[in-house]
């Protein structure tokens, strides 16, 4: 897998995986709260049943005076743990206070937490596998298109290399036999095409940037020099303040 393919895959996988994982985390939070609420309702029902026979060893019981802050219909936290309050028969001034110790309540809560974590891990690995499959599947057409483009680029590089090399060799040989300005222009044009060929080859092989500091004015003069020879009637003038660039020369 090449660099750009790996980058596209990681971005696609990351966005898809994180989005689904965030959604799963929200669902897990709701599920945990719902399970906790269901457990508290079940405990409250068991406490109410306990007030009829007092046969459960999980609860403790006490009698407390009536208080307006007491909620008769829901489980409430108290100093001893979690408590339920139930009206005593034949009286309206006192309540049964049924107590579930905090340690036992924490054990039940921890069991729910482990259950949610187990389910969450199953969902996590399912999302991971699905995201991997989706990323490979989604990028397959792009990978196929890039492969065709690479093959075209490879053929183009090969087709450019042969004639450009031939032109350069023959113009140099002719220049030795009979130097002329026309041959020099042909050679400059061939070198420009050769430079393009090298750039295409670098892209095909995976372009590695090589940063260096260059002086902008000198760089422009060097780049303009071949055009000056190709087009003698044109004159290039640069009026620049001193400026240095830190970049890859071949990328400019």
Coordinates of C-alpha atoms in Angstrom, one line a residue:
X1 CA 0.0 0.0 0.0
X2 CA 1.5 3.3 -1.1
X3 CA 1.6 6.4 1.0
X4 CA -1.4 8.2 -0.5
X5 CA -3.4 4.9 -0.4
X6 CA -2.4 4.4 3.2
X7 CA -3.4 8.0 4.0
X8 CA -6.8 7.7 2.3
X9 CA -7.4 4.4 4.1
X10 CA -6.5 5.7 7.5
X11 CA -8.7 8.8 7.1
X12 CA -11.7 6.8 5.8
X13 CA -11.3 4.2 8.5
X14 CA -10.7 6.8 11.3
X15 CA -13.7 8.9 10.5
X16 CA -16.0 5.9 10.0
X17 CA -14.7 4.0 13.1
X18 CA -14.7 7.0 15.4
X19 CA -18.2 8.1 14.4
X20 CA -19.6 4.6 15.0
X21 CA -17.7 4.2 18.2
X22 CA -19.0 7.6 19.5
X23 CA -22.5 6.5 18.7
X24 CA -22.0 3.2 20.4
X25 CA -20.6 4.9 23.5
X26 CA -23.7 7.1 23.8
X27 CA -25.9 4.0 23.5
X28 CA -23.8 2.2 26.1
X29 CA -24.3 5.2 28.5
X30 CA -28.0 5.1 28.0
X31 CA -28.1 1.4 28.4
X32 CA -26.2 1.5 31.6
X33 CA -28.5 4.2 33.1
X34 CA -31.5 2.2 31.9
X35 CA -30.2 -1.0 33.5
X36 CA -29.4 0.9 36.7
X37 CA -33.0 2.3 36.8
X38 CA -34.4 -1.2 36.2
X39 CA -32.3 -2.6 39.0
X40 CA -33.4 0.0 41.4
X41 CA -37.1 -0.6 40.6
X42 CA -36.5 -4.4 41.1
X43 CA -34.9 -3.7 44.5
X44 CA -37.8 -1.5 45.5
X45 CA -40.3 -4.3 44.6
X46 CA -38.3 -6.8 46.6
X47 CA -38.2 -4.4 49.6
X48 CA -41.9 -4.1 49.4
X49 CA -42.3 -7.8 49.4
X50 CA -39.9 -8.0 52.3
X51 CA -42.2 -6.0 54.5
X52 CA -44.8 -8.8 54.3
X53 CA -42.6 -11.7 55.4
X54 CA -39.2 -10.4 56.5
X55 CA -37.5 -13.5 55.1
X56 CA -34.7 -11.9 53.0
X57 CA -31.2 -11.7 54.5
X58 CA -30.3 -8.9 52.0
X59 CA -32.2 -6.2 53.7
X60 CA -32.3 -4.6 57.1
X61 CA -35.4 -2.9 58.6
X62 CA -36.0 0.0 60.8
X63 CA -39.0 2.1 61.8
X64 CA -38.8 5.9 61.3
X65 CA -41.3 8.7 61.8
X66 CA -43.2 10.2 58.9
X67 CA -41.3 12.9 57.1
X68 CA -42.4 15.0 54.2
X69 CA -39.1 14.6 52.4
X70 CA -39.6 10.8 52.2
X71 CA -40.5 9.4 48.8
X72 CA -42.8 6.4 49.3
X73 CA -42.7 5.3 45.7
X74 CA -39.0 5.2 44.8
X75 CA -35.7 3.9 46.1
X76 CA -33.7 6.6 47.9
X77 CA -30.0 6.9 49.0
X78 CA -29.5 7.1 52.7
X79 CA -26.6 6.9 55.2
X80 CA -26.7 3.1 55.4
X81 CA -27.0 2.6 51.6
X82 CA -30.2 2.5 49.6
X83 CA -33.5 2.7 51.4
X84 CA -37.2 2.2 50.6
X85 CA -40.0 3.6 52.8
X86 CA -43.3 1.8 53.3
X87 CA -46.3 2.8 55.4
X88 CA -46.9 0.8 58.5
X89 CA -50.2 -1.0 58.7
X90 CA -52.8 0.7 60.8
X91 CA -50.8 3.9 61.2
X92 CA -50.0 7.1 59.3
X93 CA -47.2 8.5 61.4
X94 CA -44.5 5.9 60.9
X95 CA -42.7 4.1 58.0
X96 CA -40.9 0.9 57.5
X97 CA -37.4 1.8 56.5
X98 CA -36.0 -1.1 54.5
X99 CA -32.2 -0.8 53.9
X100 CA -30.0 -2.4 51.3
X101 CA -26.4 -2.0 52.5
X102 CA -24.2 0.2 50.3
X103 CA -21.7 -2.7 49.8
X104 CA -24.4 -5.0 48.3
X105 CA -25.8 -2.2 46.2
X106 CA -22.3 -1.5 44.8
X107 CA -21.9 -5.2 44.0
X108 CA -25.1 -5.1 42.0
X109 CA -24.1 -1.9 40.3
X110 CA -20.7 -3.4 39.5
X111 CA -22.3 -6.4 37.9
X112 CA -24.3 -4.1 35.6
X113 CA -21.1 -2.2 34.8
X114 CA -19.3 -5.4 33.9
X115 CA -22.2 -6.5 31.7
X116 CA -22.2 -3.2 29.9
X117 CA -18.4 -3.3 29.4
X118 CA -18.6 -6.8 28.0
X119 CA -21.3 -5.8 25.5
X120 CA -19.4 -2.6 24.7
X121 CA -16.3 -4.6 23.9
X122 CA -18.2 -6.9 21.6
X123 CA -19.7 -3.9 19.8
X124 CA -16.2 -2.3 19.7
X125 CA -14.6 -5.2 17.9
X126 CA -17.6 -5.6 15.6
X127 CA -17.3 -1.9 14.7
X128 CA -13.6 -2.3 14.2
X129 CA -14.0 -5.2 11.8
X130 CA -16.9 -3.5 10.0
X131 CA -14.9 -0.3 9.6
X132 CA -11.9 -2.2 8.2
X133 CA -14.1 -4.0 5.7
X134 CA -15.9 -0.8 4.8
X135 CA -12.7 1.2 4.3
X136 CA -11.2 -1.5 2.0
X137 CA -14.4 -1.8 0.1
X138 CA -14.9 1.9 -0.3
X139 CA -11.3 2.5 -1.5
X140 CA -11.2 -0.4 -3.9
X141 CA -12.6 1.7 -6.9
X142 CA -10.2 4.5 -6.1
X143 CA -7.3 2.1 -5.9
X144 CA -8.2 0.6 -9.2
X145 CA -8.4 4.0 -10.8
X146 CA -5.0 5.0 -9.3
X147 CA -3.5 1.7 -10.6
X148 CA -4.7 2.6 -14.2
X149 CA -3.3 6.1 -13.7
X150 CA 0.1 4.7 -12.6
X151 CA 0.2 2.4 -15.6
X152 CA -0.5 5.3 -17.9
X153 CA 2.2 7.4 -16.1
X154 CA 4.6 4.5 -16.4
X155 CA 4.1 4.2 -20.1
X156 CA 4.3 8.0 -20.5
X157 CA 7.6 8.1 -18.7
X158 CA 9.0 5.3 -20.9
X159 CA 7.7 6.9 -24.1
X160 CA 9.2 10.3 -23.2
X161 CA 12.6 8.9 -22.1
X162 CA 13.6 7.3 -25.5
X163 CA 13.0 10.3 -27.8
X164 CA 14.3 12.9 -25.4
X165 CA 17.5 11.0 -24.8
X166 CA 17.9 10.6 -28.6
X167 CA 17.4 14.3 -29.2
X168 CA 19.9 15.3 -26.5
X169 CA 22.6 12.9 -27.7
X170 CA 22.2 14.0 -31.4
X171 CA 22.0 17.7 -30.7
X172 CA 25.2 17.5 -28.6
X173 CA 26.9 15.5 -31.4
X174 CA 25.7 18.0 -34.0
X175 CA 26.8 20.9 -31.8
X176 CA 30.3 19.5 -31.7
X177 CA 30.4 19.2 -35.5
X178 CA 28.7 22.5 -36.4
X179 CA 27.7 24.7 -33.4
X180 CA 24.7 26.9 -34.0
X181 CA 22.1 28.8 -32.0
X182 CA 19.3 26.7 -33.4
X183 CA 20.9 23.5 -32.0
X184 CA 21.3 25.2 -28.6
X185 CA 17.6 26.0 -28.6
X186 CA 16.7 22.5 -29.5
X187 CA 18.9 21.2 -26.7
X188 CA 17.3 23.6 -24.2
X189 CA 13.8 22.4 -25.3
X190 CA 14.9 18.8 -24.9
X191 CA 16.3 19.5 -21.4
X192 CA 12.9 21.1 -20.4
X193 CA 11.2 17.9 -21.6
X194 CA 13.8 15.9 -19.8
X195 CA 13.1 17.8 -16.6
X196 CA 9.4 17.1 -17.0
X197 CA 10.3 13.4 -17.4
X198 CA 12.3 13.4 -14.2
X199 CA 9.4 15.1 -12.3
X200 CA 6.9 12.4 -13.6
X201 CA 9.3 9.7 -12.6
X202 CA 9.7 11.2 -9.2
X203 CA 5.9 11.3 -8.8
X204 CA 5.6 7.7 -10.0
X205 CA 8.2 6.4 -7.6
X206 CA 6.9 8.4 -4.6
X207 CA 8.1 12.0 -4.4
X208 CA 10.4 12.6 -1.4
X209 CA 10.8 16.3 -0.7
X210 CA 14.3 17.7 -0.1
X211 CA 14.1 21.1 1.6
X212 CA 16.8 23.6 1.3
X213 CA 17.2 27.4 1.5
X214 CA 17.3 29.2 -1.9
X215 CA 17.6 32.8 -2.8
X216 CA 14.6 33.8 -4.8
X217 CA 16.3 36.2 -7.2
X218 CA 19.0 33.7 -8.2
X219 CA 16.3 31.0 -8.6
X220 CA 14.3 33.2 -11.0
X221 CA 17.3 34.0 -13.1
X222 CA 18.2 30.4 -13.4
X223 CA 14.7 29.4 -14.4
X224 CA 14.4 32.3 -16.9
X225 CA 17.8 31.7 -18.6
X226 CA 16.5 28.8 -20.8
X227 CA 13.6 30.9 -22.0
X228 CA 15.8 33.8 -22.7
X229 CA 17.9 31.6 -25.1
X230 CA 14.8 30.1 -26.6
X231 CA 13.2 33.5 -27.2
X232 CA 16.0 36.1 -27.7
X233 CA 13.5 38.9 -28.4
X234 CA 12.2 38.6 -24.8
X235 CA 14.0 40.3 -21.9
X236 CA 13.4 39.3 -18.3
X237 CA 14.0 41.9 -15.6
X238 CA 13.5 41.1 -11.9
X239 CA 13.2 43.8 -9.2
X240 CA 13.0 42.0 -5.9
X241 CA 13.9 42.7 -2.3
X242 CA 16.2 40.0 -0.8
X243 CA 14.1 37.0 -0.1
X244 CA 15.0 33.4 0.9
X245 CA 12.7 30.4 0.5
X246 CA 12.9 27.2 2.4
X247 CA 11.4 24.6 0.1
X248 CA 12.1 21.8 -2.3
X249 CA 13.5 23.3 -5.5
X250 CA 12.1 20.5 -7.7
X251 CA 8.6 21.2 -6.4
X252 CA 8.6 24.9 -7.6

